[in-house]
Coordinates of C-alpha atoms in Angstrom, one line a residue:
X11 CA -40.4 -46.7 21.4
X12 CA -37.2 -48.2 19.9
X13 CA -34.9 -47.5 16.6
X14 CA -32.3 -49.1 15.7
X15 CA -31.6 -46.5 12.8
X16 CA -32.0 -49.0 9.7
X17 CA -31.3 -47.0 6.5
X18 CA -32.6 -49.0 3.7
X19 CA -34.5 -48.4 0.4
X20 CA -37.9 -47.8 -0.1
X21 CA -39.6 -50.6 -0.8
X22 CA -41.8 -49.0 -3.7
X23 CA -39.8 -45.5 -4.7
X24 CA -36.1 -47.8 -3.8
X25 CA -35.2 -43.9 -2.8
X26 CA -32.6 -44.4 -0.3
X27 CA -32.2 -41.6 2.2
X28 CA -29.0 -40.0 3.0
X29 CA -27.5 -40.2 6.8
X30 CA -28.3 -37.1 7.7
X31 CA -32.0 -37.6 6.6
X32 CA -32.1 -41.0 8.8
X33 CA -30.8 -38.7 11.7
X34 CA -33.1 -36.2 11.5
X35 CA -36.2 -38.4 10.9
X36 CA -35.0 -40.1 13.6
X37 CA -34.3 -37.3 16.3
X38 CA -37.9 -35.6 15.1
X39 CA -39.5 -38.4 15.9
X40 CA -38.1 -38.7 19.4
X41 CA -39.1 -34.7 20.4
X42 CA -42.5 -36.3 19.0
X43 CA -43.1 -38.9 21.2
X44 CA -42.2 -36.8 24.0
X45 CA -45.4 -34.5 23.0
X46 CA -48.0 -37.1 24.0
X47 CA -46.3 -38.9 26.8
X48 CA -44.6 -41.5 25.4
X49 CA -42.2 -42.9 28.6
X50 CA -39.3 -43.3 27.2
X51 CA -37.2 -43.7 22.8
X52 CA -34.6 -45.9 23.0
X53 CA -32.0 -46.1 20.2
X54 CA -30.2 -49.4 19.5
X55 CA -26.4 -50.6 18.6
X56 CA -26.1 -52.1 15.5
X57 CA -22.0 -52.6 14.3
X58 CA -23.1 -54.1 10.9
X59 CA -26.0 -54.3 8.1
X60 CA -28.2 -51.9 7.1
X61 CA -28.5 -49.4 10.3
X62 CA -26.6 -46.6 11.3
X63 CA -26.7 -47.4 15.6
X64 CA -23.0 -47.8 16.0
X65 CA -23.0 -45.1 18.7
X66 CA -26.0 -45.1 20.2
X67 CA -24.8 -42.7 22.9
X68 CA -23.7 -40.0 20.2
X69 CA -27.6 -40.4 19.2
X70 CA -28.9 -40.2 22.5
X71 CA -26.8 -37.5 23.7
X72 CA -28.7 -35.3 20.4
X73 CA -31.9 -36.9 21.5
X74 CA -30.9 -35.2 24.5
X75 CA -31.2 -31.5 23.5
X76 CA -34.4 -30.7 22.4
X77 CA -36.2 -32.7 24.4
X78 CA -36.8 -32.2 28.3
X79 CA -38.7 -35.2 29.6
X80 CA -38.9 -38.5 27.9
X81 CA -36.5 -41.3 28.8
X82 CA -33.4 -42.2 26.8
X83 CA -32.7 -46.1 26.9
X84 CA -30.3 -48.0 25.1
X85 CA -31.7 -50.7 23.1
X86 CA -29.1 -52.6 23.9
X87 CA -25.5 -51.5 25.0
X88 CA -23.4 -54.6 23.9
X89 CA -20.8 -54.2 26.5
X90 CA -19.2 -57.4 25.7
X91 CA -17.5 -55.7 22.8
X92 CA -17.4 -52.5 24.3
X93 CA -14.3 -50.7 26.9
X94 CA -15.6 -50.4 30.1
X95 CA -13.9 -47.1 30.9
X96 CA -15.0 -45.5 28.0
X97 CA -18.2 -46.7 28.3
X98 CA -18.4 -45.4 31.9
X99 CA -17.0 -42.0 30.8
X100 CA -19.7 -41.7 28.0
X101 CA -22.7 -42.4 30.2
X102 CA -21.4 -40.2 33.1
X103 CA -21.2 -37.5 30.4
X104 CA -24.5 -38.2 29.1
X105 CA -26.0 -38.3 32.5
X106 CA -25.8 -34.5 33.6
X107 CA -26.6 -33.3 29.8
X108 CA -29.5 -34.9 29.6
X109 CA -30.7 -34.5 33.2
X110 CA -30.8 -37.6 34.3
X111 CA -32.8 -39.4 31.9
X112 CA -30.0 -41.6 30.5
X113 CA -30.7 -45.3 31.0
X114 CA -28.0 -48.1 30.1
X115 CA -29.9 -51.6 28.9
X116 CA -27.5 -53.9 29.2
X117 CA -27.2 -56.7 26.8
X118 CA -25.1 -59.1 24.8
X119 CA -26.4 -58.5 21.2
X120 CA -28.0 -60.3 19.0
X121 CA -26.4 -59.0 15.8
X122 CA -23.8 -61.5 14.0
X123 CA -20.8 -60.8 13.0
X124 CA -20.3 -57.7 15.2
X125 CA -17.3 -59.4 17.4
X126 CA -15.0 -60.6 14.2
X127 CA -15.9 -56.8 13.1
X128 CA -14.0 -55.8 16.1
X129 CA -11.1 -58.6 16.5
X130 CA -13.0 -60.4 19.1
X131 CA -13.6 -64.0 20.0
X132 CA -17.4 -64.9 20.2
X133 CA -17.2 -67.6 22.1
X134 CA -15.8 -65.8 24.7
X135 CA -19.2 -63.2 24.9
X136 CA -20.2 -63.9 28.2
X137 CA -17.0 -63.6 30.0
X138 CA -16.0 -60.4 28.4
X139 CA -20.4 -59.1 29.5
X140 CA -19.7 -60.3 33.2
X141 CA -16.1 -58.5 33.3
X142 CA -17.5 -55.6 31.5
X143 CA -20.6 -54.8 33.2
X144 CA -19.1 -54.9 36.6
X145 CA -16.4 -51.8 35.6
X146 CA -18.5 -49.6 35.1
X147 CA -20.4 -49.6 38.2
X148 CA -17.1 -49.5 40.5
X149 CA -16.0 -46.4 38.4
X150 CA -19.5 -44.0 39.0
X151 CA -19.5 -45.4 42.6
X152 CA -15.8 -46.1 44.5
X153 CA -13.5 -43.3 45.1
X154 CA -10.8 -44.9 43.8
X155 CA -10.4 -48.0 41.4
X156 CA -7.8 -50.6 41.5
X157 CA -8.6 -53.6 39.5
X158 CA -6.8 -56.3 37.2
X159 CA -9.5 -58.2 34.3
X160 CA -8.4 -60.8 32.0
X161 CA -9.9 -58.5 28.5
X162 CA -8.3 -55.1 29.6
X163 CA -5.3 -53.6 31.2
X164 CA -5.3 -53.3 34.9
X165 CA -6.4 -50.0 37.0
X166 CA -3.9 -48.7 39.3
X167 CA -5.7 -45.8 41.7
X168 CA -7.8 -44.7 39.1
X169 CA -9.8 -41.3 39.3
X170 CA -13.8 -42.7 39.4
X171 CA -16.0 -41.1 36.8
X172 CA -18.8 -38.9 38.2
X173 CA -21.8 -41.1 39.4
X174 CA -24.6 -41.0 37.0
X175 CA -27.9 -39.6 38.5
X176 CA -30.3 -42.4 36.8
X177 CA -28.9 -45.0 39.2
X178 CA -29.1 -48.9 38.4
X179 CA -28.0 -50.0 34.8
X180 CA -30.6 -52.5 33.3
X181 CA -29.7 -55.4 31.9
X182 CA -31.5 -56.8 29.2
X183 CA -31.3 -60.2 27.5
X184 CA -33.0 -62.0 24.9
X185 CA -33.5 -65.9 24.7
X186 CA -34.0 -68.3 27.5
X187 CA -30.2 -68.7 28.5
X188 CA -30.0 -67.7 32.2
X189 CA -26.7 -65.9 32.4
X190 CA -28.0 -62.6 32.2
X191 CA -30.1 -62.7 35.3
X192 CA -27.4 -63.7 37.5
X193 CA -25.9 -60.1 37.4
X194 CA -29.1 -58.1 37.2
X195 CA -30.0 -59.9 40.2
X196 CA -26.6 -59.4 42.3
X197 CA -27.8 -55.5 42.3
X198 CA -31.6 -55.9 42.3
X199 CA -31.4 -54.7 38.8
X200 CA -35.0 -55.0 36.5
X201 CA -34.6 -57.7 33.9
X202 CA -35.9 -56.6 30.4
X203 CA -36.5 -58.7 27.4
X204 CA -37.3 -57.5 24.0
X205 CA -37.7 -61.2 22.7
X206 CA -40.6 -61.4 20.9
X207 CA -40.4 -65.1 19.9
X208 CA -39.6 -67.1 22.6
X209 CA -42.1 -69.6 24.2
X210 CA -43.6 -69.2 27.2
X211 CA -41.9 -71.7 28.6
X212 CA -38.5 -70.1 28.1
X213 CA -39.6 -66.9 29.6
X214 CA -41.0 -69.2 32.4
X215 CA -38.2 -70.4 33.2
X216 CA -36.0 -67.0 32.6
X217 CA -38.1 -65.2 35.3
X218 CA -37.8 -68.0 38.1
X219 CA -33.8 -68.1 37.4
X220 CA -33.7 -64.2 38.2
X221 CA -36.2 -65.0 41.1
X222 CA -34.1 -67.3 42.8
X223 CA -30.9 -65.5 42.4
X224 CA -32.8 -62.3 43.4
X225 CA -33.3 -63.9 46.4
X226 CA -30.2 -65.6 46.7
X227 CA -28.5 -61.9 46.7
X228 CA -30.5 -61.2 50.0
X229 CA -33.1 -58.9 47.7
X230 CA -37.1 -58.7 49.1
X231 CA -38.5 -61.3 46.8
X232 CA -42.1 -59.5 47.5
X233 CA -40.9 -56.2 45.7
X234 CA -40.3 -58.4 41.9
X235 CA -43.6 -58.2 39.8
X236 CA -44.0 -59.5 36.2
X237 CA -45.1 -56.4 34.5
X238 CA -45.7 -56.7 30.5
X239 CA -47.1 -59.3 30.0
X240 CA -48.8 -58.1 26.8
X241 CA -52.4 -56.7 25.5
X242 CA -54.7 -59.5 24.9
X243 CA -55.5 -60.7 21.1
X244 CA -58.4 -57.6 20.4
X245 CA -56.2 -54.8 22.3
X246 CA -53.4 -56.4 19.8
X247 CA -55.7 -56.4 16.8
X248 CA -56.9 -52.7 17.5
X249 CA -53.2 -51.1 17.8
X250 CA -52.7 -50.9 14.2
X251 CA -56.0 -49.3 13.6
X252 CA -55.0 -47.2 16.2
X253 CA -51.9 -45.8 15.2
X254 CA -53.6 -45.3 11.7
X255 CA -56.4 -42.9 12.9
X256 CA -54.3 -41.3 16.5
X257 CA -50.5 -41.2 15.9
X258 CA -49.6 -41.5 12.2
X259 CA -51.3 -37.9 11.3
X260 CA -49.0 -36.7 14.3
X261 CA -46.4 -37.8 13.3
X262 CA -46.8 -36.6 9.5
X263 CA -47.1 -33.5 10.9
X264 CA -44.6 -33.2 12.9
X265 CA -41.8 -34.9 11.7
X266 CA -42.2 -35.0 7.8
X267 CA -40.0 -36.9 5.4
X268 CA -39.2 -36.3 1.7
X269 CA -40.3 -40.0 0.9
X270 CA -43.8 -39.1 1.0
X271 CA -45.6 -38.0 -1.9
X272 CA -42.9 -39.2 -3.9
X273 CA -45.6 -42.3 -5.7
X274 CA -49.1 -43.0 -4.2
X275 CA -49.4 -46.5 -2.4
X276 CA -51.2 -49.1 -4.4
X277 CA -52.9 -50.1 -1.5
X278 CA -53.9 -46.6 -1.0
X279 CA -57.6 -46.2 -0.4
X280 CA -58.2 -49.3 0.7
X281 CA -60.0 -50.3 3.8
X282 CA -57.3 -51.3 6.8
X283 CA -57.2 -54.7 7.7
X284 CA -56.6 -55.3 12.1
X285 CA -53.6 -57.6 12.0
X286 CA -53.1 -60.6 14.4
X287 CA -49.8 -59.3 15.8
X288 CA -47.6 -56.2 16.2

């Protein structure tokens, strides 16, 4: 499950929720999915718009507490915009309170307008990921740090920030530009997309890139598999009708919100139509 926290009106009562009743919706709905095995609710980074993401490690790290079991992804970190030490020192802090079940998805963003928001050149993005994705790594692992980067001051025997316990980062990417792979292939890193509308083709092509420089990296090429490759068109057509009659009384239940009951549905009633997609 993913969120990326967008606080918008309703679209029939125009009832716009406070923060603090995003938050909570939010946070109730992660200690639900964690009651009928849900693997893992990943919270997203969002630095503009309607959405309230902009520290998705502050989220996670509540996310955290009252739940025990479930995963906690990012959906993405955009490190290109991000410092790399405080980023290291956030999910090294993260790591222990939540036991482990931190996980950094590494990605370049998709937003717009989130590197003018913070003074930074675009065009520049994947210089500043490569630079800033390495950092990290060198500060939970080496015992000491010395390094000099072209986007941040240089590290003169730095103290290493405790070793998270979750071990590889994952980068993500989205697209079919193969940049992304390179790195997630250098470590034997998983490559995650959440791309929904690419071709074929381009995903093709994405997964032989990270193939070849998996094995380029001296990685067992018989230990990558292609896993997600989605449900098939009446598995796809069921889900909604599936949610409807399994999950949605759950999580009514157990993570109510004041926007229901407010003005009955028009639609309300009605039979439910499968749709084509999800």
């Amino acid at each position: 499950m993913l969120s990326l926290i967008a606080r918008a009106p309703h679209p029939l009562v125009r009832h716009l929720p406070f923060p603090a009743e995003r938050f909570e919706e939010v946070i109730g709905t992660g200690v639900v999915a964690e009651r009928p095995g849900f693997d893992a609710y990943a919270t997203g980074e969002r630095h503009a718009g309607p959405f309230l993401s902009s520290s998705p490690s502050v989220v996670l790290g509540a996310l955290a507490a009252p739940t025990s079991a479930i995963r906690l992804p990012t959906g993405v970190t955009v490190v290109a915009i991000l410092d790399p030490v405080r980023m290291a020192e956030d999910f090294a802090t993260l790591d222990p309170i939540s036991g482990g079940r931190i996980e950094r998805v590494v990605g370049k963003g998709a937003e717009a307008g989130h590197f003018s928001l913070l003074g930074l050149d675009e065009e520049r993005r994947w210089d500043r990921r490569k630079e800033k994705h390495e950092l990290p790594r060198r500060l939970w692992a080496d015992e000491s740090v010395e390094r000099e980067g072209e986007f941040r001051p240089a590290l003169k025997n730095t103290t290493p920030c405790r070793a998270p316990a979750t071990g590889p980062s994952r980068p993500a990417r989205s697209g079919d530009r193969p940049r992304l792979p390179g790195p997630a292939a250098r470590h034997g890193d998983p490559l995650f997309t959440a791309n929904a509308v690419q071709p074929r083709a381009a995903c093709a092509r994405l997964i032989d890139h990270y193939r070849e420089r998996f094995e380029a990296y001296g990685h067992d090429l018989r230990s990558v598999t292609v896993d997600g490759l989605g449900p098939s068109r009446p598995e796809q057509d069921g889900t909604p009708l599936r949610f409807a009659e399994e999950s949605a009384p759950v999580v009514r239940r157990e993570a109510p919100t004041s926007l229901r009951g407010r003005r009955p549905c028009p639609t309300a009633g009605r039979p439910v139509r499968p749709s084509g997609t999800m």
